[in-house]
Amino acid sequence: MEFSYNKQNGSLKICMPPELDECSVKDMRSDADLLIDTYQVRHLIFDFSNTVFMDSSGVGMLIGRCKQMHYRTGTSKAIHVNDRVRKIFRLSGLEHMIAIEEEEEDHE
């Protein structure tokens, strides 16, 4: 697993890898889905602190997890998004699906 996670109070924070591409998202999809189901996540937080590159595979992975949270009536957000990743969010339309926040806020 190239990413790490932290769970707390119904929230799951996924620390994204430096490169979010086809190789890194291959296992990440199923691992994230398993974590969301296992811990009954209500708030999903993508932490982009270390991410410098993201391609369409990364965008697809984010959309899938965002839809999963929507079906559960949960929320998705991204934190620590650099300018390069923010541009990809804007161009792909992710900014309309996943809220971008500068800092993490507590839920519950």
PDB file of N, CA and C in Angstrom, residues 62 92-93:
ATOM      1  N   LEU A  62     -10.559   9.215  -7.358  1.00  0.00           N
ATOM      2  CA  LEU A  62     -11.203  10.194  -6.479  1.00  0.00           C
ATOM      3  C   LEU A  62     -12.708  10.278  -6.749  1.00  0.00           C
ATOM      4  N   SER A  92     -10.677  19.048 -14.381  1.00  0.00           N
ATOM      5  CA  SER A  92     -11.434  17.794 -14.433  1.00  0.00           C
ATOM      6  C   SER A  92     -12.843  17.923 -13.870  1.00  0.00           C
ATOM      7  N   GLY A  93     -13.139  19.021 -13.203  1.00  0.00           N
ATOM      8  CA  GLY A  93     -14.447  19.193 -12.572  1.00  0.00           C
ATOM      9  C   GLY A  93     -14.524  18.631 -11.162  1.00  0.00           C
TER      10      GLY A  93
END
